[in-house]
Amino acid sequence: MSTVMIIILIAVVVVIAAAVLAVLNRGRLSAGGGQSLKRRFGPEYDHAVARHDGDTKAAERELGERVKRHGDLRTRPLEPAAREQFSARWNLAQERFVDSPRQAVAEADHLISELAGARGFPADGHYEEQIDALSVHHAHHVHGYRRVHRAALATTGVEETAADTEEMRAAMVEARALFDALMAEGHGHHSTARSGKHLTEKRSTGITRRGVQHG
């Protein structure tokens, strides 16, 4: 075999090896990106995959776009007076749950939207954009907001069943975690809204961990 042929064969082998390495590296980077997103978003990652009918690549593209759009968002501090007002309004919504569960979840939905806007997240009625931004910074709590928002929109005009009331109660309890996170974020303060522990007491607002109290 001539020297020229040997050189050509070596060149071909080098090119093929480089191509194989490039493919393997892309695969590792893709897997690493997926794992990074899964760690960052937690349950929100699973929610995105479910939305895309199990297509993890599509879900990861969506989550990656959320990070690009909202990852650099810096929250604004709350003034002490505003903090107290938000806490008081949440307490009133909880108290209203006994007599008017649907009105209470609607108020909770509006209150979280307003609080998120006050902290610097997208506002002015842009729910989808707001929840995308919240998912980037509060991935483990954002589903509670999504759940209470759905409950608030489910105004059928008929008397709710016990199952409806229980779903609204659970939605408010879960949404409370995001409310607390937004109230406490970047501060050493704790919300003065009634805590989950308070909700288990007999004199509570009607929302407990076990169900809805009636009277």
PDB file of C-alpha atoms in Angstrom:
ATOM      1  CA  MET A   1       0.000   0.000   0.000  1.00  0.00           C
ATOM      2  CA  SER A   2       1.392   3.369  -1.020  1.00  0.00           C
ATOM      3  CA  THR A   3       2.192   6.111   1.457  1.00  0.00           C
ATOM      4  CA  VAL A   4      -0.542   8.293  -0.046  1.00  0.00           C
ATOM      5  CA  MET A   5      -3.196   5.618   0.539  1.00  0.00           C
ATOM      6  CA  ILE A   6      -2.063   5.174   4.147  1.00  0.00           C
ATOM      7  CA  ILE A   7      -2.326   8.921   4.747  1.00  0.00           C
ATOM      8  CA  ILE A   8      -5.818   8.965   3.207  1.00  0.00           C
ATOM      9  CA  LEU A   9      -6.964   6.055   5.376  1.00  0.00           C
ATOM     10  CA  ILE A  10      -5.600   7.713   8.516  1.00  0.00           C
ATOM     11  CA  ALA A  11      -7.385  10.952   7.597  1.00  0.00           C
ATOM     12  CA  VAL A  12     -10.672   9.082   7.078  1.00  0.00           C
ATOM     13  CA  VAL A  13     -10.330   7.313  10.430  1.00  0.00           C
ATOM     14  CA  VAL A  14      -9.625  10.644  12.164  1.00  0.00           C
ATOM     15  CA  VAL A  15     -12.687  12.263  10.578  1.00  0.00           C
ATOM     16  CA  ILE A  16     -14.950   9.346  11.550  1.00  0.00           C
ATOM     17  CA  ALA A  17     -13.608   9.345  15.118  1.00  0.00           C
ATOM     18  CA  ALA A  18     -14.190  13.091  15.410  1.00  0.00           C
ATOM     19  CA  ALA A  19     -17.761  12.706  14.167  1.00  0.00           C
ATOM     20  CA  VAL A  20     -18.462   9.917  16.658  1.00  0.00           C
ATOM     21  CA  LEU A  21     -17.046  11.976  19.535  1.00  0.00           C
ATOM     22  CA  ALA A  22     -19.144  14.974  18.506  1.00  0.00           C
ATOM     23  CA  VAL A  23     -22.320  12.866  18.556  1.00  0.00           C
ATOM     24  CA  LEU A  24     -21.445  11.384  21.949  1.00  0.00           C
ATOM     25  CA  ASN A  25     -20.679  14.809  23.388  1.00  0.00           C
ATOM     26  CA  ARG A  26     -23.990  16.205  22.150  1.00  0.00           C
ATOM     27  CA  GLY A  27     -25.753  13.295  23.791  1.00  0.00           C
ATOM     28  CA  ARG A  28     -23.970  13.890  27.086  1.00  0.00           C
ATOM     29  CA  LEU A  29     -24.690  17.623  26.975  1.00  0.00           C
ATOM     30  CA  SER A  30     -28.356  16.964  26.192  1.00  0.00           C
ATOM     31  CA  ALA A  31     -28.653  14.480  29.046  1.00  0.00           C
ATOM     32  CA  GLY A  32     -26.860  16.874  31.381  1.00  0.00           C
ATOM     33  CA  GLY A  33     -29.178  19.723  30.402  1.00  0.00           C
ATOM     34  CA  GLY A  34     -32.204  17.558  31.031  1.00  0.00           C
ATOM     35  CA  GLN A  35     -30.927  16.524  34.453  1.00  0.00           C
ATOM     36  CA  SER A  36     -30.166  20.144  35.304  1.00  0.00           C
ATOM     37  CA  LEU A  37     -33.678  21.215  34.350  1.00  0.00           C
ATOM     38  CA  LYS A  38     -35.166  18.317  36.290  1.00  0.00           C
ATOM     39  CA  ARG A  39     -33.250  19.342  39.413  1.00  0.00           C
ATOM     40  CA  ARG A  40     -34.170  22.988  38.988  1.00  0.00           C
ATOM     41  CA  PHE A  41     -37.875  22.542  38.266  1.00  0.00           C
ATOM     42  CA  GLY A  42     -38.674  19.438  40.311  1.00  0.00           C
ATOM     43  CA  PRO A  43     -42.436  18.741  40.103  1.00  0.00           C
ATOM     44  CA  GLU A  44     -42.812  21.466  37.484  1.00  0.00           C
ATOM     45  CA  TYR A  45     -40.578  19.394  35.165  1.00  0.00           C
ATOM     46  CA  ASP A  46     -43.034  16.489  35.447  1.00  0.00           C
ATOM     47  CA  HIS A  47     -45.931  18.863  34.840  1.00  0.00           C
ATOM     48  CA  ALA A  48     -44.287  20.164  31.655  1.00  0.00           C
ATOM     49  CA  VAL A  49     -43.624  16.626  30.402  1.00  0.00           C
ATOM     50  CA  ALA A  50     -47.268  15.711  31.033  1.00  0.00           C
ATOM     51  CA  ARG A  51     -48.412  18.815  29.135  1.00  0.00           C
ATOM     52  CA  HIS A  52     -46.348  17.639  26.175  1.00  0.00           C
ATOM     53  CA  ASP A  53     -47.793  14.097  26.339  1.00  0.00           C
ATOM     54  CA  GLY A  54     -44.554  12.595  27.593  1.00  0.00           C
ATOM     55  CA  ASP A  55     -42.276  14.351  25.085  1.00  0.00           C
ATOM     56  CA  THR A  56     -39.320  15.213  27.331  1.00  0.00           C
ATOM     57  CA  LYS A  57     -37.445  17.063  24.579  1.00  0.00           C
ATOM     58  CA  ALA A  58     -40.374  19.409  23.965  1.00  0.00           C
ATOM     59  CA  ALA A  59     -40.837  19.904  27.718  1.00  0.00           C
ATOM     60  CA  GLU A  60     -37.153  20.707  28.168  1.00  0.00           C
ATOM     61  CA  ARG A  61     -37.229  23.193  25.307  1.00  0.00           C
ATOM     62  CA  GLU A  62     -40.171  24.959  26.962  1.00  0.00           C
ATOM     63  CA  LEU A  63     -38.506  25.014  30.375  1.00  0.00           C
ATOM     64  CA  GLY A  64     -35.251  26.208  28.862  1.00  0.00           C
ATOM     65  CA  GLU A  65     -37.092  29.078  27.201  1.00  0.00           C
ATOM     66  CA  ARG A  66     -38.646  30.009  30.542  1.00  0.00           C
ATOM     67  CA  VAL A  67     -35.196  30.208  32.110  1.00  0.00           C
ATOM     68  CA  LYS A  68     -33.937  32.392  29.244  1.00  0.00           C
ATOM     69  CA  ARG A  69     -36.889  34.785  29.598  1.00  0.00           C
ATOM     70  CA  HIS A  70     -37.157  34.964  33.380  1.00  0.00           C
ATOM     71  CA  GLY A  71     -33.971  33.554  34.910  1.00  0.00           C
ATOM     72  CA  ASP A  72     -32.446  37.000  35.447  1.00  0.00           C
ATOM     73  CA  LEU A  73     -35.553  38.473  37.073  1.00  0.00           C
ATOM     74  CA  ARG A  74     -34.779  40.337  40.287  1.00  0.00           C
ATOM     75  CA  THR A  75     -37.585  40.672  42.784  1.00  0.00           C
ATOM     76  CA  ARG A  76     -38.570  43.945  44.406  1.00  0.00           C
ATOM     77  CA  PRO A  77     -38.840  44.247  48.201  1.00  0.00           C
ATOM     78  CA  LEU A  78     -42.176  44.763  49.910  1.00  0.00           C
ATOM     79  CA  GLU A  79     -42.726  47.752  52.132  1.00  0.00           C
ATOM     80  CA  PRO A  80     -43.723  46.760  55.690  1.00  0.00           C
ATOM     81  CA  ALA A  81     -47.176  48.326  55.288  1.00  0.00           C
ATOM     82  CA  ALA A  82     -47.804  46.396  52.065  1.00  0.00           C
ATOM     83  CA  ARG A  83     -46.618  43.200  53.738  1.00  0.00           C
ATOM     84  CA  GLU A  84     -49.116  43.651  56.559  1.00  0.00           C
ATOM     85  CA  GLN A  85     -51.934  44.413  54.109  1.00  0.00           C
ATOM     86  CA  PHE A  86     -51.260  41.269  52.080  1.00  0.00           C
ATOM     87  CA  SER A  87     -51.215  39.159  55.249  1.00  0.00           C
ATOM     88  CA  ALA A  88     -54.466  40.676  56.488  1.00  0.00           C
ATOM     89  CA  ARG A  89     -56.167  40.137  53.145  1.00  0.00           C
ATOM     90  CA  TRP A  90     -55.098  36.481  53.049  1.00  0.00           C
ATOM     91  CA  ASN A  91     -56.513  35.985  56.551  1.00  0.00           C
ATOM     92  CA  LEU A  92     -59.816  37.509  55.434  1.00  0.00           C
ATOM     93  CA  ALA A  93     -59.951  35.195  52.419  1.00  0.00           C
ATOM     94  CA  GLN A  94     -59.444  32.188  54.685  1.00  0.00           C
ATOM     95  CA  GLU A  95     -62.169  33.384  57.047  1.00  0.00           C
ATOM     96  CA  ARG A  96     -64.551  33.868  54.136  1.00  0.00           C
ATOM     97  CA  PHE A  97     -64.069  30.259  53.036  1.00  0.00           C
ATOM     98  CA  VAL A  98     -66.622  28.907  55.541  1.00  0.00           C
ATOM     99  CA  ASP A  99     -69.538  30.851  54.064  1.00  0.00           C
ATOM    100  CA  SER A 100     -68.320  31.384  50.506  1.00  0.00           C
ATOM    101  CA  PRO A 101     -65.613  28.972  49.334  1.00  0.00           C
ATOM    102  CA  ARG A 102     -65.793  30.084  45.714  1.00  0.00           C
ATOM    103  CA  GLN A 103     -65.405  33.752  46.596  1.00  0.00           C
ATOM    104  CA  ALA A 104     -62.522  32.877  48.913  1.00  0.00           C
ATOM    105  CA  VAL A 105     -60.539  31.029  46.219  1.00  0.00           C
ATOM    106  CA  ALA A 106     -61.207  33.852  43.755  1.00  0.00           C
ATOM    107  CA  GLU A 107     -59.785  36.318  46.274  1.00  0.00           C
ATOM    108  CA  ALA A 108     -56.791  34.052  46.927  1.00  0.00           C
ATOM    109  CA  ASP A 109     -56.138  33.800  43.185  1.00  0.00           C
ATOM    110  CA  HIS A 110     -56.289  37.576  42.762  1.00  0.00           C
ATOM    111  CA  LEU A 111     -54.179  38.137  45.869  1.00  0.00           C
ATOM    112  CA  ILE A 112     -51.328  35.891  44.703  1.00  0.00           C
ATOM    113  CA  SER A 113     -51.380  37.553  41.284  1.00  0.00           C
ATOM    114  CA  GLU A 114     -51.208  40.988  42.886  1.00  0.00           C
ATOM    115  CA  LEU A 115     -48.481  39.947  45.332  1.00  0.00           C
ATOM    116  CA  ALA A 116     -46.389  38.425  42.535  1.00  0.00           C
ATOM    117  CA  GLY A 117     -46.739  41.660  40.557  1.00  0.00           C
ATOM    118  CA  ALA A 118     -45.692  43.692  43.575  1.00  0.00           C
ATOM    119  CA  ARG A 119     -42.565  41.534  43.874  1.00  0.00           C
ATOM    120  CA  GLY A 120     -41.625  42.231  40.238  1.00  0.00           C
ATOM    121  CA  PHE A 121     -43.081  39.262  38.369  1.00  0.00           C
ATOM    122  CA  PRO A 122     -45.118  39.862  35.190  1.00  0.00           C
ATOM    123  CA  ALA A 123     -48.512  41.335  36.037  1.00  0.00           C
ATOM    124  CA  ASP A 124     -51.395  43.238  34.391  1.00  0.00           C
ATOM    125  CA  GLY A 125     -53.448  40.101  33.824  1.00  0.00           C
ATOM    126  CA  HIS A 126     -50.728  38.172  31.983  1.00  0.00           C
ATOM    127  CA  TYR A 127     -51.397  34.957  33.907  1.00  0.00           C
ATOM    128  CA  GLU A 128     -49.481  32.534  31.667  1.00  0.00           C
ATOM    129  CA  GLU A 129     -46.384  34.716  31.566  1.00  0.00           C
ATOM    130  CA  GLN A 130     -46.607  35.318  35.296  1.00  0.00           C
ATOM    131  CA  ILE A 131     -46.870  31.634  36.127  1.00  0.00           C
ATOM    132  CA  ASP A 132     -43.979  30.823  33.769  1.00  0.00           C
ATOM    133  CA  ALA A 133     -41.805  33.361  35.601  1.00  0.00           C
ATOM    134  CA  LEU A 134     -42.911  32.063  38.992  1.00  0.00           C
ATOM    135  CA  SER A 135     -42.109  28.505  37.914  1.00  0.00           C
ATOM    136  CA  VAL A 136     -38.492  29.507  37.276  1.00  0.00           C
ATOM    137  CA  HIS A 137     -38.052  30.970  40.770  1.00  0.00           C
ATOM    138  CA  HIS A 138     -40.635  29.008  42.808  1.00  0.00           C
ATOM    139  CA  ALA A 139     -40.907  25.712  40.948  1.00  0.00           C
ATOM    140  CA  HIS A 140     -41.855  23.707  44.037  1.00  0.00           C
ATOM    141  CA  HIS A 141     -44.780  25.984  44.960  1.00  0.00           C
ATOM    142  CA  VAL A 142     -46.167  27.312  41.681  1.00  0.00           C
ATOM    143  CA  HIS A 143     -48.625  24.457  41.166  1.00  0.00           C
ATOM    144  CA  GLY A 144     -50.658  25.697  44.125  1.00  0.00           C
ATOM    145  CA  TYR A 145     -51.249  28.982  42.290  1.00  0.00           C
ATOM    146  CA  ARG A 146     -52.191  27.101  39.116  1.00  0.00           C
ATOM    147  CA  ARG A 147     -54.622  24.991  41.128  1.00  0.00           C
ATOM    148  CA  VAL A 148     -56.306  27.883  42.919  1.00  0.00           C
ATOM    149  CA  HIS A 149     -56.553  29.761  39.607  1.00  0.00           C
ATOM    150  CA  ARG A 150     -58.406  26.819  38.037  1.00  0.00           C
ATOM    151  CA  ALA A 151     -60.705  26.626  41.053  1.00  0.00           C
ATOM    152  CA  ALA A 152     -61.418  30.359  40.807  1.00  0.00           C
ATOM    153  CA  LEU A 153     -62.343  30.049  37.126  1.00  0.00           C
ATOM    154  CA  ALA A 154     -64.668  27.100  37.728  1.00  0.00           C
ATOM    155  CA  THR A 155     -67.713  29.283  38.404  1.00  0.00           C
ATOM    156  CA  THR A 156     -70.558  27.124  37.115  1.00  0.00           C
ATOM    157  CA  GLY A 157     -73.365  29.097  38.723  1.00  0.00           C
ATOM    158  CA  VAL A 158     -74.654  26.034  40.575  1.00  0.00           C
ATOM    159  CA  GLU A 159     -74.204  25.071  44.188  1.00  0.00           C
ATOM    160  CA  GLU A 160     -70.891  23.323  44.682  1.00  0.00           C
ATOM    161  CA  THR A 161     -70.752  19.733  45.869  1.00  0.00           C
ATOM    162  CA  ALA A 162     -68.743  18.479  48.821  1.00  0.00           C
ATOM    163  CA  ALA A 163     -66.085  17.320  46.363  1.00  0.00           C
ATOM    164  CA  ASP A 164     -65.950  20.810  44.829  1.00  0.00           C
ATOM    165  CA  THR A 165     -65.555  22.377  48.257  1.00  0.00           C
ATOM    166  CA  GLU A 166     -62.820  19.933  49.212  1.00  0.00           C
ATOM    167  CA  GLU A 167     -60.934  20.682  45.985  1.00  0.00           C
ATOM    168  CA  MET A 168     -61.160  24.415  46.685  1.00  0.00           C
ATOM    169  CA  ARG A 169     -59.952  23.873  50.246  1.00  0.00           C
ATOM    170  CA  ALA A 170     -56.996  21.812  49.035  1.00  0.00           C
ATOM    171  CA  ALA A 171     -56.221  24.426  46.374  1.00  0.00           C
ATOM    172  CA  MET A 172     -56.084  27.213  48.961  1.00  0.00           C
ATOM    173  CA  VAL A 173     -53.900  25.161  51.289  1.00  0.00           C
ATOM    174  CA  GLU A 174     -51.443  24.397  48.471  1.00  0.00           C
ATOM    175  CA  ALA A 175     -51.494  27.975  47.161  1.00  0.00           C
ATOM    176  CA  ARG A 176     -50.582  29.194  50.627  1.00  0.00           C
ATOM    177  CA  ALA A 177     -47.034  27.811  50.169  1.00  0.00           C
ATOM    178  CA  LEU A 178     -46.417  30.163  47.231  1.00  0.00           C
ATOM    179  CA  PHE A 179     -47.986  33.063  49.117  1.00  0.00           C
ATOM    180  CA  ASP A 180     -45.588  32.466  52.018  1.00  0.00           C
ATOM    181  CA  ALA A 181     -42.603  32.149  49.667  1.00  0.00           C
ATOM    182  CA  LEU A 182     -43.444  35.456  47.975  1.00  0.00           C
ATOM    183  CA  MET A 183     -43.925  37.169  51.320  1.00  0.00           C
ATOM    184  CA  ALA A 184     -40.659  35.880  52.770  1.00  0.00           C
ATOM    185  CA  GLU A 185     -38.410  35.914  49.694  1.00  0.00           C
ATOM    186  CA  GLY A 186     -35.218  37.833  50.367  1.00  0.00           C
ATOM    187  CA  HIS A 187     -36.361  38.864  53.834  1.00  0.00           C
ATOM    188  CA  GLY A 188     -35.989  37.636  57.373  1.00  0.00           C
ATOM    189  CA  HIS A 189     -39.646  38.407  58.023  1.00  0.00           C
ATOM    190  CA  HIS A 190     -42.360  35.818  58.388  1.00  0.00           C
ATOM    191  CA  SER A 191     -45.853  36.308  57.087  1.00  0.00           C
ATOM    192  CA  THR A 192     -48.393  37.298  59.728  1.00  0.00           C
ATOM    193  CA  ALA A 193     -51.077  35.500  57.767  1.00  0.00           C
ATOM    194  CA  ARG A 194     -52.338  32.494  59.662  1.00  0.00           C
ATOM    195  CA  SER A 195     -50.083  29.509  59.224  1.00  0.00           C
ATOM    196  CA  GLY A 196     -50.885  25.935  58.364  1.00  0.00           C
ATOM    197  CA  LYS A 197     -50.660  25.150  62.082  1.00  0.00           C
ATOM    198  CA  HIS A 198     -53.391  27.693  62.777  1.00  0.00           C
ATOM    199  CA  LEU A 199     -55.583  26.093  60.140  1.00  0.00           C
ATOM    200  CA  THR A 200     -55.738  22.895  62.164  1.00  0.00           C
ATOM    201  CA  GLU A 201     -57.212  24.588  65.216  1.00  0.00           C
ATOM    202  CA  LYS A 202     -60.923  24.457  66.027  1.00  0.00           C
ATOM    203  CA  ARG A 203     -61.284  28.225  65.877  1.00  0.00           C
ATOM    204  CA  SER A 204     -59.761  28.282  62.394  1.00  0.00           C
ATOM    205  CA  THR A 205     -61.170  29.866  59.279  1.00  0.00           C
ATOM    206  CA  GLY A 206     -62.809  26.675  58.058  1.00  0.00           C
ATOM    207  CA  ILE A 207     -59.803  25.391  56.155  1.00  0.00           C
ATOM    208  CA  THR A 208     -57.997  22.518  57.841  1.00  0.00           C
ATOM    209  CA  ARG A 209     -55.625  19.789  56.761  1.00  0.00           C
ATOM    210  CA  ARG A 210     -58.406  17.214  57.235  1.00  0.00           C
ATOM    211  CA  GLY A 211     -61.276  18.963  55.526  1.00  0.00           C
ATOM    212  CA  VAL A 212     -63.706  21.845  55.632  1.00  0.00           C
ATOM    213  CA  GLN A 213     -65.240  22.816  58.934  1.00  0.00           C
ATOM    214  CA  HIS A 214     -68.855  23.880  58.874  1.00  0.00           C
ATOM    215  CA  GLY A 215     -69.654  25.858  61.950  1.00  0.00           C
TER     216      GLY A 215
END
